[in-house]
């Protein structure tokens, strides 16, 4: 039986999602719990994609196969009882054997949380990026719109990335949501390159600080030159927000 | 010159406010910074009161004396540059030599953050208390009102407390503020005993779960028996919110 689970995690104390030797990772913690539940039989989980050290998830999706006779409705509680307190299972459902958490992704949404204002919110230091200086949100929105569409995102991909194939991706939506001094950047697309969201936000912040003009985005995309784009934002403001699959996968 | 500072701190990684040998405490971190600023001369700070391990502060007040010729307006920035990222100075002002952060307290406000609902908010696990079961807020408010007034709070004081003098204190205000599934309990008073807020909230939560009736509060107060009151709530939901002084101290 194949199960799909939507999970959230606080990235602060993880060396990212993916298993690495001698590191605390999300995948390793979940597989450790499944190993115990399956009486010391290893169960491998597959996620929609990895997240880096310090990056959070609100709607990460995983799948795994099990032969346990636990009712689907009881899986959520069983997992949450055994998982550490920085991982939480939102829900679990049975899916067809054909469902694949990575290959079947139709669209992903990431969100990046920012705070602009003179006083830092220390309680949120691991959950948002703080800018002492105010950001020009109107300008940032103008720049953000230009990412929508199908582009070669080489300029917005970490230089040390070892992506196979091309760097052409489709962004379907970008928006800044304002709430007082808090600012949430939402970006949706069919696929994202390594560090792509963090470099896009880094470039937009420079637009917000009037260090660049909103009109530059097109040129940077065309240049395919990583050094033309802005800095990579720190991981703590980034959340894998939602992963969308086709209806047939439900 | 005597300075008064309003500070906030995230209690998660502190063994409380007060200096203790070989422990990371708020007082020790601030005094370490002042020691450096005063060219290795020890500067002792005095707070409005201590807070326990894991308890946060949004409006803790301290005072200290200095002979440095830093303009008052520059102190905030100077301290925040040197302090660790879980302590933040809200503002600094010059006060009279007569001002005393502990002796001159007129009123204190504490807040306790709760979340009731089936899904735990893992990003807030160090900043609020989570109850799987819904709490009856109307009932809790009825019970909370009964704390207002001057009472002997022996039943709501940690049994191992070594308070000198009596345990009569005056509570001036209590209220639950609702925001969706989030609940903030505010309590104001002229003075608080050891663990008093956490035991009051623990008792109110039992009222919210219908394990006790709202009418019991008076009897518990009269009993002066700690075992009649509810459990001590965990520290992570508690915030020292505000400390009020007389106008003359400003």
mmCIF file with all atom_site columns, N, CA and C in Angstrom, chain A residues 83-140:
data_model
loop_
_atom_site.group_PDB
_atom_site.id
_atom_site.type_symbol
_atom_site.label_atom_id
_atom_site.label_alt_id
_atom_site.label_comp_id
_atom_site.label_asym_id
_atom_site.label_entity_id
_atom_site.label_seq_id
_atom_site.pdbx_PDB_ins_code
_atom_site.Cartn_x
_atom_site.Cartn_y
_atom_site.Cartn_z
_atom_site.occupancy
_atom_site.B_iso_or_equiv
_atom_site.pdbx_formal_charge
_atom_site.auth_seq_id
_atom_site.auth_comp_id
_atom_site.auth_asym_id
_atom_site.auth_atom_id
_atom_site.pdbx_PDB_model_num
ATOM 1   N N  . UNK A 1 83  ? 7.375  11.126 16.089  1.00 0.00 ? 83  UNK A N  1
ATOM 2   C CA . UNK A 1 83  ? 8.307  12.073 15.459  1.00 0.00 ? 83  UNK A CA 1
ATOM 3   C C  . UNK A 1 83  ? 8.803  13.119 16.469  1.00 0.00 ? 83  UNK A C  1
ATOM 4   N N  . UNK A 1 84  ? 10.006 13.666 16.249  1.00 0.00 ? 84  UNK A N  1
ATOM 5   C CA . UNK A 1 84  ? 10.497 14.748 17.114  1.00 0.00 ? 84  UNK A CA 1
ATOM 6   C C  . UNK A 1 84  ? 9.602  15.978 16.967  1.00 0.00 ? 84  UNK A C  1
ATOM 7   N N  . UNK A 1 85  ? 9.698  16.919 17.916  1.00 0.00 ? 85  UNK A N  1
ATOM 8   C CA . UNK A 1 85  ? 8.721  18.009 17.955  1.00 0.00 ? 85  UNK A CA 1
ATOM 9   C C  . UNK A 1 85  ? 8.950  19.102 16.917  1.00 0.00 ? 85  UNK A C  1
ATOM 10  N N  . UNK A 1 86  ? 9.949  18.927 16.023  1.00 0.00 ? 86  UNK A N  1
ATOM 11  C CA . UNK A 1 86  ? 10.094 19.902 14.933  1.00 0.00 ? 86  UNK A CA 1
ATOM 12  C C  . UNK A 1 86  ? 9.692  19.329 13.576  1.00 0.00 ? 86  UNK A C  1
ATOM 13  N N  . UNK A 1 87  ? 9.035  18.168 13.597  1.00 0.00 ? 87  UNK A N  1
ATOM 14  C CA . UNK A 1 87  ? 8.403  17.620 12.380  1.00 0.00 ? 87  UNK A CA 1
ATOM 15  C C  . UNK A 1 87  ? 6.956  17.315 12.729  1.00 0.00 ? 87  UNK A C  1
ATOM 16  N N  . UNK A 1 88  ? 6.048  17.624 11.837  1.00 0.00 ? 88  UNK A N  1
ATOM 17  C CA . UNK A 1 88  ? 4.626  17.368 12.100  1.00 0.00 ? 88  UNK A CA 1
ATOM 18  C C  . UNK A 1 88  ? 3.943  16.884 10.824  1.00 0.00 ? 88  UNK A C  1
ATOM 19  N N  . UNK A 1 89  ? 3.116  15.866 10.957  1.00 0.00 ? 89  UNK A N  1
ATOM 20  C CA . UNK A 1 89  ? 2.380  15.334 9.810   1.00 0.00 ? 89  UNK A CA 1
ATOM 21  C C  . UNK A 1 89  ? 1.008  15.996 9.765   1.00 0.00 ? 89  UNK A C  1
ATOM 22  N N  . UNK A 1 90  ? 0.724  16.711 8.674   1.00 0.00 ? 90  UNK A N  1
ATOM 23  C CA . UNK A 1 90  ? -0.578 17.390 8.515   1.00 0.00 ? 90  UNK A CA 1
ATOM 24  C C  . UNK A 1 90  ? -1.676 16.397 8.183   1.00 0.00 ? 90  UNK A C  1
ATOM 25  N N  . UNK A 1 91  ? -1.405 15.539 7.208   1.00 0.00 ? 91  UNK A N  1
ATOM 26  C CA . UNK A 1 91  ? -2.341 14.448 6.945   1.00 0.00 ? 91  UNK A CA 1
ATOM 27  C C  . UNK A 1 91  ? -1.719 13.341 6.100   1.00 0.00 ? 91  UNK A C  1
ATOM 28  N N  . UNK A 1 92  ? -2.367 12.201 6.117   1.00 0.00 ? 92  UNK A N  1
ATOM 29  C CA . UNK A 1 92  ? -1.891 11.013 5.408   1.00 0.00 ? 92  UNK A CA 1
ATOM 30  C C  . UNK A 1 92  ? -3.059 10.463 4.615   1.00 0.00 ? 92  UNK A C  1
ATOM 31  N N  . UNK A 1 93  ? -2.814 10.066 3.355   1.00 0.00 ? 93  UNK A N  1
ATOM 32  C CA . UNK A 1 93  ? -3.899 9.428  2.598   1.00 0.00 ? 93  UNK A CA 1
ATOM 33  C C  . UNK A 1 93  ? -3.324 8.299  1.738   1.00 0.00 ? 93  UNK A C  1
ATOM 34  N N  . UNK A 1 94  ? -4.176 7.354  1.417   1.00 0.00 ? 94  UNK A N  1
ATOM 35  C CA . UNK A 1 94  ? -3.757 6.268  0.548   1.00 0.00 ? 94  UNK A CA 1
ATOM 36  C C  . UNK A 1 94  ? -3.769 6.775  -0.889  1.00 0.00 ? 94  UNK A C  1
ATOM 37  N N  . UNK A 1 95  ? -2.755 6.403  -1.665  1.00 0.00 ? 95  UNK A N  1
ATOM 38  C CA . UNK A 1 95  ? -2.707 6.787  -3.080  1.00 0.00 ? 95  UNK A CA 1
ATOM 39  C C  . UNK A 1 95  ? -2.425 5.545  -3.912  1.00 0.00 ? 95  UNK A C  1
ATOM 40  N N  . UNK A 1 96  ? -2.553 5.707  -5.218  1.00 0.00 ? 96  UNK A N  1
ATOM 41  C CA . UNK A 1 96  ? -2.305 4.568  -6.109  1.00 0.00 ? 96  UNK A CA 1
ATOM 42  C C  . UNK A 1 96  ? -0.813 4.254  -6.119  1.00 0.00 ? 96  UNK A C  1
ATOM 43  N N  . UNK A 1 97  ? -0.460 3.014  -6.482  1.00 0.00 ? 97  UNK A N  1
ATOM 44  C CA . UNK A 1 97  ? 0.944  2.601  -6.576  1.00 0.00 ? 97  UNK A CA 1
ATOM 45  C C  . UNK A 1 97  ? 1.705  3.431  -7.599  1.00 0.00 ? 97  UNK A C  1
ATOM 46  N N  . UNK A 1 98  ? 0.955  4.110  -8.459  1.00 0.00 ? 98  UNK A N  1
ATOM 47  C CA . UNK A 1 98  ? 1.577  4.907  -9.530  1.00 0.00 ? 98  UNK A CA 1
ATOM 48  C C  . UNK A 1 98  ? 1.999  6.284  -9.053  1.00 0.00 ? 98  UNK A C  1
ATOM 49  N N  . UNK A 1 99  ? 1.468  6.725  -7.908  1.00 0.00 ? 99  UNK A N  1
ATOM 50  C CA . UNK A 1 99  ? 1.777  8.073  -7.427  1.00 0.00 ? 99  UNK A CA 1
ATOM 51  C C  . UNK A 1 99  ? 3.253  8.186  -7.057  1.00 0.00 ? 99  UNK A C  1
ATOM 52  N N  . UNK A 1 100 ? 3.889  9.261  -7.483  1.00 0.00 ? 100 UNK A N  1
ATOM 53  C CA . UNK A 1 100 ? 5.285  9.492  -7.139  1.00 0.00 ? 100 UNK A CA 1
ATOM 54  C C  . UNK A 1 100 ? 5.446  10.952 -6.686  1.00 0.00 ? 100 UNK A C  1
ATOM 55  N N  . UNK A 1 101 ? 5.904  11.146 -5.435  1.00 0.00 ? 101 UNK A N  1
ATOM 56  C CA . UNK A 1 101 ? 5.945  12.484 -4.825  1.00 0.00 ? 101 UNK A CA 1
ATOM 57  C C  . UNK A 1 101 ? 6.842  13.448 -5.589  1.00 0.00 ? 101 UNK A C  1
ATOM 58  N N  . UNK A 1 102 ? 7.864  12.940 -6.271  1.00 0.00 ? 102 UNK A N  1
ATOM 59  C CA . UNK A 1 102 ? 8.739  13.854 -7.015  1.00 0.00 ? 102 UNK A CA 1
ATOM 60  C C  . UNK A 1 102 ? 8.343  13.970 -8.487  1.00 0.00 ? 102 UNK A C  1
ATOM 61  N N  . UNK A 1 103 ? 8.183  12.836 -9.164  1.00 0.00 ? 103 UNK A N  1
ATOM 62  C CA . UNK A 1 103 ? 7.945  12.875 -10.608 1.00 0.00 ? 103 UNK A CA 1
ATOM 63  C C  . UNK A 1 103 ? 6.602  13.493 -10.960 1.00 0.00 ? 103 UNK A C  1
ATOM 64  N N  . UNK A 1 104 ? 5.619  13.380 -10.073 1.00 0.00 ? 104 UNK A N  1
ATOM 65  C CA . UNK A 1 104 ? 4.261  13.826 -10.412 1.00 0.00 ? 104 UNK A CA 1
ATOM 66  C C  . UNK A 1 104 ? 3.948  15.258 -9.992  1.00 0.00 ? 104 UNK A C  1
ATOM 67  N N  . UNK A 1 105 ? 4.943  15.984 -9.510  1.00 0.00 ? 105 UNK A N  1
ATOM 68  C CA . UNK A 1 105 ? 4.699  17.375 -9.083  1.00 0.00 ? 105 UNK A CA 1
ATOM 69  C C  . UNK A 1 105 ? 4.243  18.197 -10.283 1.00 0.00 ? 105 UNK A C  1
ATOM 70  N N  . UNK A 1 106 ? 3.136  18.928 -10.074 1.00 0.00 ? 106 UNK A N  1
ATOM 71  C CA . UNK A 1 106 ? 2.614  19.774 -11.149 1.00 0.00 ? 106 UNK A CA 1
ATOM 72  C C  . UNK A 1 106 ? 3.068  21.218 -10.912 1.00 0.00 ? 106 UNK A C  1
ATOM 73  N N  . UNK A 1 107 ? 3.034  21.636 -9.668  1.00 0.00 ? 107 UNK A N  1
ATOM 74  C CA . UNK A 1 107 ? 3.417  23.001 -9.325  1.00 0.00 ? 107 UNK A CA 1
ATOM 75  C C  . UNK A 1 107 ? 3.836  23.043 -7.862  1.00 0.00 ? 107 UNK A C  1
ATOM 76  N N  . UNK A 1 108 ? 4.788  23.955 -7.578  1.00 0.00 ? 108 UNK A N  1
ATOM 77  C CA . UNK A 1 108 ? 5.212  24.155 -6.188  1.00 0.00 ? 108 UNK A CA 1
ATOM 78  C C  . UNK A 1 108 ? 5.068  25.616 -5.826  1.00 0.00 ? 108 UNK A C  1
ATOM 79  N N  . UNK A 1 109 ? 4.757  25.858 -4.564  1.00 0.00 ? 109 UNK A N  1
ATOM 80  C CA . UNK A 1 109 ? 4.773  27.229 -4.067  1.00 0.00 ? 109 UNK A CA 1
ATOM 81  C C  . UNK A 1 109 ? 5.799  27.332 -2.946  1.00 0.00 ? 109 UNK A C  1
ATOM 82  N N  . UNK A 1 110 ? 6.645  28.353 -3.057  1.00 0.00 ? 110 UNK A N  1
ATOM 83  C CA . UNK A 1 110 ? 7.547  28.720 -1.966  1.00 0.00 ? 110 UNK A CA 1
ATOM 84  C C  . UNK A 1 110 ? 7.112  30.071 -1.423  1.00 0.00 ? 110 UNK A C  1
ATOM 85  N N  . UNK A 1 111 ? 7.340  30.288 -0.138  1.00 0.00 ? 111 UNK A N  1
ATOM 86  C CA . UNK A 1 111 ? 7.123  31.616 0.424   1.00 0.00 ? 111 UNK A CA 1
ATOM 87  C C  . UNK A 1 111 ? 8.392  32.056 1.155   1.00 0.00 ? 111 UNK A C  1
ATOM 88  N N  . UNK A 1 112 ? 8.669  33.347 1.070   1.00 0.00 ? 112 UNK A N  1
ATOM 89  C CA . UNK A 1 112 ? 9.817  33.909 1.786   1.00 0.00 ? 112 UNK A CA 1
ATOM 90  C C  . UNK A 1 112 ? 9.310  35.024 2.693   1.00 0.00 ? 112 UNK A C  1
ATOM 91  N N  . UNK A 1 113 ? 9.576  34.895 3.997   1.00 0.00 ? 113 UNK A N  1
ATOM 92  C CA . UNK A 1 113 ? 9.055  35.847 4.993   1.00 0.00 ? 113 UNK A CA 1
ATOM 93  C C  . UNK A 1 113 ? 10.090 36.920 5.304   1.00 0.00 ? 113 UNK A C  1
ATOM 94  N N  . UNK A 1 114 ? 9.668  38.181 5.184   1.00 0.00 ? 114 UNK A N  1
ATOM 95  C CA . UNK A 1 114 ? 10.551 39.313 5.466   1.00 0.00 ? 114 UNK A CA 1
ATOM 96  C C  . UNK A 1 114 ? 9.906  40.241 6.481   1.00 0.00 ? 114 UNK A C  1
ATOM 97  N N  . UNK A 1 115 ? 10.741 41.024 7.128   1.00 0.00 ? 115 UNK A N  1
ATOM 98  C CA . UNK A 1 115 ? 10.280 42.015 8.092   1.00 0.00 ? 115 UNK A CA 1
ATOM 99  C C  . UNK A 1 115 ? 11.135 43.254 7.869   1.00 0.00 ? 115 UNK A C  1
ATOM 100 N N  . UNK A 1 116 ? 10.490 44.373 7.532   1.00 0.00 ? 116 UNK A N  1
ATOM 101 C CA . UNK A 1 116 ? 11.282 45.597 7.390   1.00 0.00 ? 116 UNK A CA 1
ATOM 102 C C  . UNK A 1 116 ? 10.811 46.611 8.424   1.00 0.00 ? 116 UNK A C  1
ATOM 103 N N  . UNK A 1 117 ? 11.764 47.133 9.187   1.00 0.00 ? 117 UNK A N  1
ATOM 104 C CA . UNK A 1 117 ? 11.442 48.059 10.259  1.00 0.00 ? 117 UNK A CA 1
ATOM 105 C C  . UNK A 1 117 ? 12.657 48.167 11.143  1.00 0.00 ? 117 UNK A C  1
ATOM 106 N N  . UNK A 1 118 ? 12.681 49.203 11.972  1.00 0.00 ? 118 UNK A N  1
ATOM 107 C CA . UNK A 1 118 ? 13.915 49.462 12.717  1.00 0.00 ? 118 UNK A CA 1
ATOM 108 C C  . UNK A 1 118 ? 14.151 48.436 13.834  1.00 0.00 ? 118 UNK A C  1
ATOM 109 N N  . UNK A 1 119 ? 13.089 47.892 14.426  1.00 0.00 ? 119 UNK A N  1
ATOM 110 C CA . UNK A 1 119 ? 13.296 46.944 15.526  1.00 0.00 ? 119 UNK A CA 1
ATOM 111 C C  . UNK A 1 119 ? 13.176 45.496 15.083  1.00 0.00 ? 119 UNK A C  1
ATOM 112 N N  . UNK A 1 120 ? 14.218 44.743 15.345  1.00 0.00 ? 120 UNK A N  1
ATOM 113 C CA . UNK A 1 120 ? 14.243 43.323 15.006  1.00 0.00 ? 120 UNK A CA 1
ATOM 114 C C  . UNK A 1 120 ? 13.272 42.556 15.904  1.00 0.00 ? 120 UNK A C  1
ATOM 115 N N  . UNK A 1 121 ? 12.580 41.564 15.351  1.00 0.00 ? 121 UNK A N  1
ATOM 116 C CA . UNK A 1 121 ? 11.707 40.696 16.150  1.00 0.00 ? 121 UNK A CA 1
ATOM 117 C C  . UNK A 1 121 ? 12.509 39.442 16.505  1.00 0.00 ? 121 UNK A C  1
ATOM 118 N N  . UNK A 1 122 ? 13.123 39.453 17.712  1.00 0.00 ? 122 UNK A N  1
ATOM 119 C CA . UNK A 1 122 ? 14.041 38.351 18.055  1.00 0.00 ? 122 UNK A CA 1
ATOM 120 C C  . UNK A 1 122 ? 13.335 37.000 18.135  1.00 0.00 ? 122 UNK A C  1
ATOM 121 N N  . UNK A 1 123 ? 12.027 37.010 18.414  1.00 0.00 ? 123 UNK A N  1
ATOM 122 C CA . UNK A 1 123 ? 11.297 35.739 18.507  1.00 0.00 ? 123 UNK A CA 1
ATOM 123 C C  . UNK A 1 123 ? 11.109 35.095 17.130  1.00 0.00 ? 123 UNK A C  1
ATOM 124 N N  . UNK A 1 124 ? 11.336 35.897 16.078  1.00 0.00 ? 124 UNK A N  1
ATOM 125 C CA . UNK A 1 124 ? 11.157 35.404 14.710  1.00 0.00 ? 124 UNK A CA 1
ATOM 126 C C  . UNK A 1 124 ? 12.503 35.301 13.977  1.00 0.00 ? 124 UNK A C  1
ATOM 127 N N  . UNK A 1 125 ? 13.614 35.403 14.719  1.00 0.00 ? 125 UNK A N  1
ATOM 128 C CA . UNK A 1 125 ? 14.917 35.479 14.042  1.00 0.00 ? 125 UNK A CA 1
ATOM 129 C C  . UNK A 1 125 ? 15.232 34.250 13.202  1.00 0.00 ? 125 UNK A C  1
ATOM 130 N N  . UNK A 1 126 ? 14.661 33.098 13.557  1.00 0.00 ? 126 UNK A N  1
ATOM 131 C CA . UNK A 1 126 ? 14.893 31.882 12.764  1.00 0.00 ? 126 UNK A CA 1
ATOM 132 C C  . UNK A 1 126 ? 13.793 31.641 11.733  1.00 0.00 ? 126 UNK A C  1
ATOM 133 N N  . UNK A 1 127 ? 12.853 32.587 11.627  1.00 0.00 ? 127 UNK A N  1
ATOM 134 C CA . UNK A 1 127 ? 11.674 32.349 10.787  1.00 0.00 ? 127 UNK A CA 1
ATOM 135 C C  . UNK A 1 127 ? 11.386 33.453 9.770   1.00 0.00 ? 127 UNK A C  1
ATOM 136 N N  . UNK A 1 128 ? 12.230 34.495 9.756   1.00 0.00 ? 128 UNK A N  1
ATOM 137 C CA . UNK A 1 128 ? 12.053 35.552 8.771   1.00 0.00 ? 128 UNK A CA 1
ATOM 138 C C  . UNK A 1 128 ? 13.377 36.279 8.585   1.00 0.00 ? 128 UNK A C  1
ATOM 139 N N  . UNK A 1 129 ? 13.475 37.053 7.505   1.00 0.00 ? 129 UNK A N  1
ATOM 140 C CA . UNK A 1 129 ? 14.637 37.887 7.257   1.00 0.00 ? 129 UNK A CA 1
ATOM 141 C C  . UNK A 1 129 ? 14.301 39.290 7.709   1.00 0.00 ? 129 UNK A C  1
ATOM 142 N N  . UNK A 1 130 ? 15.219 39.923 8.428   1.00 0.00 ? 130 UNK A N  1
ATOM 143 C CA . UNK A 1 130 ? 14.955 41.277 8.900   1.00 0.00 ? 130 UNK A CA 1
ATOM 144 C C  . UNK A 1 130 ? 15.812 42.303 8.171   1.00 0.00 ? 130 UNK A C  1
ATOM 145 N N  . UNK A 1 131 ? 15.150 43.335 7.653   1.00 0.00 ? 131 UNK A N  1
ATOM 146 C CA . UNK A 1 131 ? 15.858 44.459 7.045   1.00 0.00 ? 131 UNK A CA 1
ATOM 147 C C  . UNK A 1 131 ? 15.617 45.710 7.887   1.00 0.00 ? 131 UNK A C  1
ATOM 148 N N  . UNK A 1 132 ? 16.688 46.310 8.362   1.00 0.00 ? 132 UNK A N  1
ATOM 149 C CA . UNK A 1 132 ? 16.590 47.564 9.125   1.00 0.00 ? 132 UNK A CA 1
ATOM 150 C C  . UNK A 1 132 ? 15.943 48.665 8.305   1.00 0.00 ? 132 UNK A C  1
ATOM 151 N N  . UNK A 1 133 ? 16.249 48.632 7.018   1.00 0.00 ? 133 UNK A N  1
ATOM 152 C CA . UNK A 1 133 ? 15.740 49.682 6.116   1.00 0.00 ? 133 UNK A CA 1
ATOM 153 C C  . UNK A 1 133 ? 14.421 49.235 5.515   1.00 0.00 ? 133 UNK A C  1
ATOM 154 N N  . UNK A 1 134 ? 13.526 50.213 5.289   1.00 0.00 ? 134 UNK A N  1
ATOM 155 C CA . UNK A 1 134 ? 12.244 49.937 4.655   1.00 0.00 ? 134 UNK A CA 1
ATOM 156 C C  . UNK A 1 134 ? 12.471 49.497 3.209   1.00 0.00 ? 134 UNK A C  1
ATOM 157 N N  . UNK A 1 135 ? 11.613 48.605 2.741   1.00 0.00 ? 135 UNK A N  1
ATOM 158 C CA . UNK A 1 135 ? 11.685 48.143 1.357   1.00 0.00 ? 135 UNK A CA 1
ATOM 159 C C  . UNK A 1 135 ? 10.547 48.770 0.558   1.00 0.00 ? 135 UNK A C  1
ATOM 160 N N  . UNK A 1 136 ? 10.828 49.142 -0.659  1.00 0.00 ? 136 UNK A N  1
ATOM 161 C CA . UNK A 1 136 ? 9.819  49.734 -1.545  1.00 0.00 ? 136 UNK A CA 1
ATOM 162 C C  . UNK A 1 136 ? 9.040  48.586 -2.203  1.00 0.00 ? 136 UNK A C  1
ATOM 163 N N  . UNK A 1 137 ? 7.895  48.266 -1.617  1.00 0.00 ? 137 UNK A N  1
ATOM 164 C CA . UNK A 1 137 ? 7.162  47.060 -2.030  1.00 0.00 ? 137 UNK A CA 1
ATOM 165 C C  . UNK A 1 137 ? 6.586  47.204 -3.442  1.00 0.00 ? 137 UNK A C  1
ATOM 166 N N  . UNK A 1 138 ? 6.150  48.403 -3.784  1.00 0.00 ? 138 UNK A N  1
ATOM 167 C CA . UNK A 1 138 ? 5.586  48.637 -5.124  1.00 0.00 ? 138 UNK A CA 1
ATOM 168 C C  . UNK A 1 138 ? 6.640  48.311 -6.185  1.00 0.00 ? 138 UNK A C  1
ATOM 169 N N  . UNK A 1 139 ? 7.839  48.814 -5.959  1.00 0.00 ? 139 UNK A N  1
ATOM 170 C CA . UNK A 1 139 ? 8.957  48.545 -6.863  1.00 0.00 ? 139 UNK A CA 1
ATOM 171 C C  . UNK A 1 139 ? 9.291  47.057 -6.936  1.00 0.00 ? 139 UNK A C  1
ATOM 172 N N  . UNK A 1 140 ? 9.253  46.421 -5.796  1.00 0.00 ? 140 UNK A N  1
ATOM 173 C CA . UNK A 1 140 ? 9.565  44.986 -5.742  1.00 0.00 ? 140 UNK A CA 1
ATOM 174 C C  . UNK A 1 140 ? 8.517  44.180 -6.501  1.00 0.00 ? 140 UNK A C  1
#
